[in-house]
PDB file of C-alpha atoms in Angstrom:
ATOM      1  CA  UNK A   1     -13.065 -20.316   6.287  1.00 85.00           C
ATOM      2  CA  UNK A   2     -11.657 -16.868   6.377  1.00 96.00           C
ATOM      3  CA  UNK A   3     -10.684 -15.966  10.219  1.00 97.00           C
ATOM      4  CA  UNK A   4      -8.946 -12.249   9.609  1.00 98.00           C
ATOM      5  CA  UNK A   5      -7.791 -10.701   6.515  1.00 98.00           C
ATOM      6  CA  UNK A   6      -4.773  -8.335   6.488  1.00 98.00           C
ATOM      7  CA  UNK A   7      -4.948  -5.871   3.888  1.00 98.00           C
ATOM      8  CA  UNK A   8      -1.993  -3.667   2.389  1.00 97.00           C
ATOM      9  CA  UNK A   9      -2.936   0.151   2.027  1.00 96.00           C
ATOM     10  CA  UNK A  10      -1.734   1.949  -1.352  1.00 94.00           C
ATOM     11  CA  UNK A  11      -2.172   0.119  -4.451  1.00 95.00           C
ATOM     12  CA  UNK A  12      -4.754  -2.517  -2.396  1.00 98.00           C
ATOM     13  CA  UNK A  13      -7.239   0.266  -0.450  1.00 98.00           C
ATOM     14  CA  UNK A  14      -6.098   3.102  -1.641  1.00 98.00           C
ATOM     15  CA  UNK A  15      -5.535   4.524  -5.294  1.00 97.00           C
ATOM     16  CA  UNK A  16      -2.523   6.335  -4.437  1.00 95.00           C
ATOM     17  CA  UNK A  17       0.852   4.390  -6.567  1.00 91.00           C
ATOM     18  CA  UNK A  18       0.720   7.309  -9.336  1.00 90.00           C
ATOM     19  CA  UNK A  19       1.498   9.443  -6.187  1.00 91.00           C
ATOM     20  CA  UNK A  20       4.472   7.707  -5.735  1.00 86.00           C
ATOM     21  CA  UNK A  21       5.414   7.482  -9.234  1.00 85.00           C
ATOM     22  CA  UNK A  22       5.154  11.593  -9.540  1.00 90.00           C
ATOM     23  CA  UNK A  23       6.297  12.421  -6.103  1.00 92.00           C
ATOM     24  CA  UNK A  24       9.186  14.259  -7.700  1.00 93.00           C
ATOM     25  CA  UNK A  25       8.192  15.857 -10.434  1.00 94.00           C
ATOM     26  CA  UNK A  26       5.167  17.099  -7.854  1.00 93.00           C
ATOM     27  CA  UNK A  27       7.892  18.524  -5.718  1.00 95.00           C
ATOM     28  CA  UNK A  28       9.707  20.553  -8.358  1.00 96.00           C
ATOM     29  CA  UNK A  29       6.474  22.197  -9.112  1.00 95.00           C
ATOM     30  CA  UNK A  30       6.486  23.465  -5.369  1.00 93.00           C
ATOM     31  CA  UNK A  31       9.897  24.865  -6.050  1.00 95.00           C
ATOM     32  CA  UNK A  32       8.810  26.357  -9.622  1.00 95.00           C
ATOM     33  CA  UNK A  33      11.606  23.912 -11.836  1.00 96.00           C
ATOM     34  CA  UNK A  34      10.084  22.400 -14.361  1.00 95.00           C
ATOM     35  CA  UNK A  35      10.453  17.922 -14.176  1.00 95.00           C
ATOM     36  CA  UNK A  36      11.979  16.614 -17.100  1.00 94.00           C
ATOM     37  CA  UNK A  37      11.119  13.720 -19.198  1.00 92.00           C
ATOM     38  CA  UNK A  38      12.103  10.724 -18.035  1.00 91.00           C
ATOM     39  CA  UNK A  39      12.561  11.909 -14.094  1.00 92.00           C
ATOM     40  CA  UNK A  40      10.341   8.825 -12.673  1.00 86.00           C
ATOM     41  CA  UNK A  41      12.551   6.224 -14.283  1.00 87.00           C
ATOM     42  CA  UNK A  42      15.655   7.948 -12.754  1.00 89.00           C
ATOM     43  CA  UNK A  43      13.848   8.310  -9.352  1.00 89.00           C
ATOM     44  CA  UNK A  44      12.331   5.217  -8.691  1.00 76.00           C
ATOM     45  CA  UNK A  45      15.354   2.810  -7.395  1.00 71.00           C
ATOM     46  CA  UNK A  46      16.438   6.018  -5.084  1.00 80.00           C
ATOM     47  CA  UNK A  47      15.814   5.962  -1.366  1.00 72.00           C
ATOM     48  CA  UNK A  48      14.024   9.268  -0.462  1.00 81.00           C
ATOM     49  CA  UNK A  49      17.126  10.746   1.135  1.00 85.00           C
ATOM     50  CA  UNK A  50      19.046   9.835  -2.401  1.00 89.00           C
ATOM     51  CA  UNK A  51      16.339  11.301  -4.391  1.00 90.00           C
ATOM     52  CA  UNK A  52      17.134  14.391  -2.216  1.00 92.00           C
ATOM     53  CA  UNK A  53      20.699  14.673  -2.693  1.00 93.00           C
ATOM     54  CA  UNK A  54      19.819  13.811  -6.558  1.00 94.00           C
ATOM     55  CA  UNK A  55      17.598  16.835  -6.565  1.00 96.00           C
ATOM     56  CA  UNK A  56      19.799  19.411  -4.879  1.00 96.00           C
ATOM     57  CA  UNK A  57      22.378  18.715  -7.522  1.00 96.00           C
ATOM     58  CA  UNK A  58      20.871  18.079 -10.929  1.00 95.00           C
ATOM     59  CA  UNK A  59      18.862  21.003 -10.147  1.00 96.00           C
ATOM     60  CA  UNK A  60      20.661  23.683  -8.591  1.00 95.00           C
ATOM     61  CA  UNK A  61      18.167  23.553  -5.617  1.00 96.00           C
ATOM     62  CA  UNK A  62      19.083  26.053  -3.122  1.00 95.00           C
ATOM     63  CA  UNK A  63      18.222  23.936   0.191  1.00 95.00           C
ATOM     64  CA  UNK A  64      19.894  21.193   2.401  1.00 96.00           C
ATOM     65  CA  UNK A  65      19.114  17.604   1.047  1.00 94.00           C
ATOM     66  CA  UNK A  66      17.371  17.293   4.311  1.00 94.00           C
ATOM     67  CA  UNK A  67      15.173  19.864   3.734  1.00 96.00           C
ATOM     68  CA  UNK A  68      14.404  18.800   0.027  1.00 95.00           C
ATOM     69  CA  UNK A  69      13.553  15.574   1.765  1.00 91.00           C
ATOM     70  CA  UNK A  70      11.429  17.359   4.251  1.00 93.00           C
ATOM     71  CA  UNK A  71       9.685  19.247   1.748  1.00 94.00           C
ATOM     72  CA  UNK A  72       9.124  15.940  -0.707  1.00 92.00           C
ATOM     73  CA  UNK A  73       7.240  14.286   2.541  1.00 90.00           C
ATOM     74  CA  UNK A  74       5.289  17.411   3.167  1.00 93.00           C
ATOM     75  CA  UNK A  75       4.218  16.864  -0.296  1.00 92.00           C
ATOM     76  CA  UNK A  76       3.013  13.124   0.161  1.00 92.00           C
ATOM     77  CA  UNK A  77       1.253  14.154   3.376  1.00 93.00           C
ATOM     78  CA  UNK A  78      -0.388  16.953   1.558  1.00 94.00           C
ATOM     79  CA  UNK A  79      -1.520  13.978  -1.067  1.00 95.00           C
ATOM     80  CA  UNK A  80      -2.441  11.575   1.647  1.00 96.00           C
ATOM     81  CA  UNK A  81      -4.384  14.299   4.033  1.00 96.00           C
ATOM     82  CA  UNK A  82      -6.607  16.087   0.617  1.00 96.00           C
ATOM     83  CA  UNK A  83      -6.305  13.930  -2.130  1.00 96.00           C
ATOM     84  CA  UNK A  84      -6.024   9.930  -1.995  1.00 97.00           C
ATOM     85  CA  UNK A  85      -9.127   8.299  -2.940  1.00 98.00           C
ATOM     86  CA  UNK A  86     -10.227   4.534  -1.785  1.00 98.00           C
ATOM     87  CA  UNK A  87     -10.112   2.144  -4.880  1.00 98.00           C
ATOM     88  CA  UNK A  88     -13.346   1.344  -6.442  1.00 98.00           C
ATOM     89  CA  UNK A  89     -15.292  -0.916  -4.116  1.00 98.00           C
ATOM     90  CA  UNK A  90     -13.087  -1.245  -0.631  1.00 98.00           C
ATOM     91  CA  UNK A  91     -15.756   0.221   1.362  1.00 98.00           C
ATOM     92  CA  UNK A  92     -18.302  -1.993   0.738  1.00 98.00           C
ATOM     93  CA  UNK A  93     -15.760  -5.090   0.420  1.00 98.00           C
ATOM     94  CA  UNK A  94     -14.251  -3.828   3.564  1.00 98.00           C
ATOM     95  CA  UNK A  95     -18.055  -3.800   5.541  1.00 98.00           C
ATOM     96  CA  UNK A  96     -18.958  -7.318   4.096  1.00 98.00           C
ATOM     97  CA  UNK A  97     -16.518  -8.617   5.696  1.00 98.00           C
ATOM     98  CA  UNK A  98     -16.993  -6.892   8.859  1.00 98.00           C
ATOM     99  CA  UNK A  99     -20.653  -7.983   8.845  1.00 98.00           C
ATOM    100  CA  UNK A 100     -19.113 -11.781   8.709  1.00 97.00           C
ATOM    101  CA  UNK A 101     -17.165 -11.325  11.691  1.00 97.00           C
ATOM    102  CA  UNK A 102     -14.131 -10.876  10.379  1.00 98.00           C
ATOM    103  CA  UNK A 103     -10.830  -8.844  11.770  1.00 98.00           C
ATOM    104  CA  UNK A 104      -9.278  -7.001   9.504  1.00 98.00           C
ATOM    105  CA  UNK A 105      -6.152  -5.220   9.916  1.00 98.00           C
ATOM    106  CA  UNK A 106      -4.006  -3.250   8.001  1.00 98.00           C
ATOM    107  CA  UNK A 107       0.166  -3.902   7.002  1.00 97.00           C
ATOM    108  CA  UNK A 108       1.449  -1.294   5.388  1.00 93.00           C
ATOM    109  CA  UNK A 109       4.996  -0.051   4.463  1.00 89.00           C
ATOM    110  CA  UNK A 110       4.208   3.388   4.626  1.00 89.00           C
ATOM    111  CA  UNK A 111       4.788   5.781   7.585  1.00 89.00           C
ATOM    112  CA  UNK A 112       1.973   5.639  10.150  1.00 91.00           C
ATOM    113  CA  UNK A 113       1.490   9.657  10.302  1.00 91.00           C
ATOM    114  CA  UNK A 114       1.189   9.649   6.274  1.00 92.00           C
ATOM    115  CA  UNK A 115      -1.124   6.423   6.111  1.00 95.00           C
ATOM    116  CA  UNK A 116      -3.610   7.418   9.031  1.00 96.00           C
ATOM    117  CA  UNK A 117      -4.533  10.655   7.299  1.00 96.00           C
ATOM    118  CA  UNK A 118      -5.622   8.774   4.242  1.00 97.00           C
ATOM    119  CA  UNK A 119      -7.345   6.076   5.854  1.00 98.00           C
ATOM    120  CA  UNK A 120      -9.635   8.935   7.726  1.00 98.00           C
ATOM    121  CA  UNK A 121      -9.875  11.111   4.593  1.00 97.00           C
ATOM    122  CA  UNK A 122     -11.287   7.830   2.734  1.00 98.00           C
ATOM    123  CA  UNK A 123     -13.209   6.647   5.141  1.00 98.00           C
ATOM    124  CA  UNK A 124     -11.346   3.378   5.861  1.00 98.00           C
ATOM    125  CA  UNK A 125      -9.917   3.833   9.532  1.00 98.00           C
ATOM    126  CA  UNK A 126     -13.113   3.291  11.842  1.00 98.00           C
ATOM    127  CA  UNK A 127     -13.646  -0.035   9.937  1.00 98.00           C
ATOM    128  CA  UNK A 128     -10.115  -1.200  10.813  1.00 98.00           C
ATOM    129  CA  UNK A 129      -9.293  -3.420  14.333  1.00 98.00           C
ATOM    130  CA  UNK A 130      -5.627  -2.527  13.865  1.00 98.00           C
ATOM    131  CA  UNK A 131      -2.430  -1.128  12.284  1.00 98.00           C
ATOM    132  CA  UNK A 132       1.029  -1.933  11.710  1.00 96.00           C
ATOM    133  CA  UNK A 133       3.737   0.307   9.428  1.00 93.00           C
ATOM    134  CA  UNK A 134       6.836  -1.733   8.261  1.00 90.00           C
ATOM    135  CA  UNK A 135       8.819   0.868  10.557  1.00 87.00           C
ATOM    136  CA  UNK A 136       6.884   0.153  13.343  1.00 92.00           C
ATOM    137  CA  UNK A 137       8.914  -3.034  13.346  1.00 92.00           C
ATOM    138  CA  UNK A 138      12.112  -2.358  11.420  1.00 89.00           C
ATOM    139  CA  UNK A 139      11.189  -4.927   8.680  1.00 89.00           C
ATOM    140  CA  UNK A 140       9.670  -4.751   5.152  1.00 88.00           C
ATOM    141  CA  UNK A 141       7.524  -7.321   3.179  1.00 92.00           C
ATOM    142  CA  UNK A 142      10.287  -9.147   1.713  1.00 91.00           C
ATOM    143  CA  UNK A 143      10.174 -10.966   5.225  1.00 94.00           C
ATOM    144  CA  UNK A 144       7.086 -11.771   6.626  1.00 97.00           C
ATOM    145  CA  UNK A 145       7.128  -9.822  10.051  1.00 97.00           C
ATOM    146  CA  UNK A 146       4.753  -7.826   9.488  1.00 95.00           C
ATOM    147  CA  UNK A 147       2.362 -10.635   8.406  1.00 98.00           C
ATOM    148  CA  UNK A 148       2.607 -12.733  11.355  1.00 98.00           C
ATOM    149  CA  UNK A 149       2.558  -9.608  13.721  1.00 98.00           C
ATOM    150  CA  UNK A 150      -1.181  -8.485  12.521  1.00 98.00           C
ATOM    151  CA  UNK A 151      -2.257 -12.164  12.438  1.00 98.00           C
ATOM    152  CA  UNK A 152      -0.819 -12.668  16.283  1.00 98.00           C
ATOM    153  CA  UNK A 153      -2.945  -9.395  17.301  1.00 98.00           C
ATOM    154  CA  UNK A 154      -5.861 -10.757  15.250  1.00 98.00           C
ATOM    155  CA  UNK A 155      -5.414 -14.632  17.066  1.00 98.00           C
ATOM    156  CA  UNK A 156      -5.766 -15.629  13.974  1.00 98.00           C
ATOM    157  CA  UNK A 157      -4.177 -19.187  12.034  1.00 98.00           C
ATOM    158  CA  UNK A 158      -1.956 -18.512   9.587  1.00 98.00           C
ATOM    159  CA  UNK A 159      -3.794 -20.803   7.040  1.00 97.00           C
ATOM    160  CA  UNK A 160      -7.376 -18.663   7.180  1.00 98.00           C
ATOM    161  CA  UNK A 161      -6.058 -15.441   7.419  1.00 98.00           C
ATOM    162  CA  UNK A 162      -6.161 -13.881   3.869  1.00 98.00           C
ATOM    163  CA  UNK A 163      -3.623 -11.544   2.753  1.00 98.00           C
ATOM    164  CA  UNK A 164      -4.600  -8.579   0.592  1.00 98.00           C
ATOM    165  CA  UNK A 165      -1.530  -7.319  -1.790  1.00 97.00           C
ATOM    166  CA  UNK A 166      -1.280  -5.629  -5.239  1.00 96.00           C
ATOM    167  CA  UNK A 167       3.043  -5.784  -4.627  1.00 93.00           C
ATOM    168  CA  UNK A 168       4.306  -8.944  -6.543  1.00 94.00           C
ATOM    169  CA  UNK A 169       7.440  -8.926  -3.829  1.00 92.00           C
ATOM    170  CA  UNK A 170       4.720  -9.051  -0.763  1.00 94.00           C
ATOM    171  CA  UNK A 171       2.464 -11.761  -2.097  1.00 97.00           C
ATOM    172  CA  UNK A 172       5.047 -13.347  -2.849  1.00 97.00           C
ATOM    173  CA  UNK A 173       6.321 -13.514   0.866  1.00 96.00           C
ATOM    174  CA  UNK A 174       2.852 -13.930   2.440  1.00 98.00           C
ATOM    175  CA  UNK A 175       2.559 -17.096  -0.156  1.00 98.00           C
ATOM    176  CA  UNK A 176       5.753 -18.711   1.077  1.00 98.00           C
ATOM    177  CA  UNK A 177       4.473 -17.932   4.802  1.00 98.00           C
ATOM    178  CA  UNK A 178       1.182 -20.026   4.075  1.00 98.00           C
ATOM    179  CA  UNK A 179      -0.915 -17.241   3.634  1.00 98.00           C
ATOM    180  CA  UNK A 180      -3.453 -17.419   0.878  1.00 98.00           C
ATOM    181  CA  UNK A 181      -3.482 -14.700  -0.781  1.00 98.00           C
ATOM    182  CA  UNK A 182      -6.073 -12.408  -2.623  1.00 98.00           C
ATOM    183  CA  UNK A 183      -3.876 -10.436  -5.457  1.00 98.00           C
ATOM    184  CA  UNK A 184      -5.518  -7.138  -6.246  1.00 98.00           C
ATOM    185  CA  UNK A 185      -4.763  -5.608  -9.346  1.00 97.00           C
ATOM    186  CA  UNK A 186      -3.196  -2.280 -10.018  1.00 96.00           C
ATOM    187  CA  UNK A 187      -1.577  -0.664 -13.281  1.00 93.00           C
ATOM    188  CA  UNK A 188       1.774  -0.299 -11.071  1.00 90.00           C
ATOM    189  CA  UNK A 189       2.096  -3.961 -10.736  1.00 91.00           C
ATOM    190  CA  UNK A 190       3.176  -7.063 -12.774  1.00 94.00           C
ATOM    191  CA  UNK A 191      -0.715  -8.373 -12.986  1.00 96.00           C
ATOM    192  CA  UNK A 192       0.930 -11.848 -14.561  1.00 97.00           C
ATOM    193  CA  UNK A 193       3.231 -12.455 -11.746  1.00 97.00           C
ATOM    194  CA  UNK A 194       0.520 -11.554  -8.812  1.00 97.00           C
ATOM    195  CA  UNK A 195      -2.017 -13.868 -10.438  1.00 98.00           C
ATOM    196  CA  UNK A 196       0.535 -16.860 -10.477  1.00 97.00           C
ATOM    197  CA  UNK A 197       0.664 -16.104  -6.218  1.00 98.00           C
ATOM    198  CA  UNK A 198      -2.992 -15.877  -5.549  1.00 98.00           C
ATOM    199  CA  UNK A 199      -5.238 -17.887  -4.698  1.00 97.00           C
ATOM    200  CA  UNK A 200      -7.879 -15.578  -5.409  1.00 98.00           C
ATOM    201  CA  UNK A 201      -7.056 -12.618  -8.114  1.00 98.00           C
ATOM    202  CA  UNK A 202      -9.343  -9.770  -7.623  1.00 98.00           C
ATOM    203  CA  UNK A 203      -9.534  -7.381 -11.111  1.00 97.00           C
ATOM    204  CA  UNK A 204     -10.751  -4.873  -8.184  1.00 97.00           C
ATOM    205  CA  UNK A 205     -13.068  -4.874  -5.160  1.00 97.00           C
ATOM    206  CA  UNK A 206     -16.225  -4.461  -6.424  1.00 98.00           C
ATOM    207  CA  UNK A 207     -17.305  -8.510  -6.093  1.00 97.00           C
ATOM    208  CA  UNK A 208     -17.572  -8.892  -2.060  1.00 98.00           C
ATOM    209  CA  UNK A 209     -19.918 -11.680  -2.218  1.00 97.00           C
ATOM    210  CA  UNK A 210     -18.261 -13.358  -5.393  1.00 97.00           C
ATOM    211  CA  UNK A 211     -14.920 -13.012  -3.636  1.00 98.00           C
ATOM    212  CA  UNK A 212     -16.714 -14.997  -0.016  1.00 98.00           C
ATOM    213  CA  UNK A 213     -18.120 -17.406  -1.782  1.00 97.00           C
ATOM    214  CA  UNK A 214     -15.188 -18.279  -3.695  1.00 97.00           C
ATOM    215  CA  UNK A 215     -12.657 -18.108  -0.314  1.00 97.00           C
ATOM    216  CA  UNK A 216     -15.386 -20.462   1.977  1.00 94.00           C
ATOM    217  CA  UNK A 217     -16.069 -22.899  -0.603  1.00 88.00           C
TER     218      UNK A 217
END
């Protein structure tokens, strides 16, 4: 049986990873430089407040690396608040389960200001019965925190409480946890590795009552 499901946000709900994967070159734009080839790559193991200092200096900016970072979240918040789309089926996959009864709450390693203007702008929010960030608690998903706190608000059991992840590195900790776990795929992931950790691997959301029947059997 399937007594709550805990859901991740971008790269699960939302269709928002390529965000992340161009938030730099996106804010250069804003400051009229032109990204390089190759920027992502050099990005992407930078903490934001790194990518700021990297900024400043390989390109002359003429700002504080705090307000580089600044200006790099007011571009994700711009994204989140006008842009980010749901991925194909959620709404529907989200209200099925509703209609069975089921909690569903969302764990999510992005910040909570960020992350609640894309859940309204997509509709998602009012069909939520909670919300947790990873900085909420001072953890990420390599631990499983952040699992157990949404399924202790929930009152749910660990064993029928599905967790929803397209991140290899957070199915892979719900999985140890004894979560099952319903992989769902996304281009920004490493599809062989999340389909070895799920129970159930969803190619996308569009299959609510495939997916039930499959989870209750």
């Amino acid at each position: 049986m399937i007594q709550g499901a805990i859901f991740d946000a971008d790269g699960t709900l939302l269709d928002s990873m390529g965000m992340w994967d161009t938030v730099g070159e996106r804010y250069l734009i804003s400051q009229g430089v032109r990204p390089p080839a190759g920027l992502r790559e050099t990005l992407f193991p930078l903490s934001l407040a790194q990518c700021a200092v990297y900024l400043k200096d390989r390109f002359a900016l003429p700002l504080a690396p705090a307000d580089i970072e600044a200006g790099i979240n007011g571009v994700i918040r711009s994204f989140y608040a006008g842009e980010v789309v749901a991925k194909a089926g959620v709404l529907d996959f989200l209200r099925g389960l509703k209609a069975k009864g089921v909690p569903l709450y969302l764990a999510t390693a992005t910040d909570r200001e960020v992350i609640t203007k894309g859940l309204e702008r997509t509709g998602i929010l009012p069909l939520l019965d909670g919300l947790v960030t990873c900085g909420d608690l001072g953890v990420d998903k390599r631990t499983p925190e952040i699992f157990d706190y949404a399924r202790d608000q929930m009152g749910t059991a660990t064993e029928s409480t599905w967790v929803f992840e397209d991140a290899v590195h957070a199915a892979a900790t719900a999985a140890a946890a004894g979560y099952p776990v319903a992989g769902v795929a996304d281009p920004y992931s490493d599809q062989t590795e999340l389909r070895k950790l799920s129970r159930i691997y969803l190619p996308d959301m569009t299959d609510f009552s495939g997916f039930y029947q499959r989870a209750t059997r």
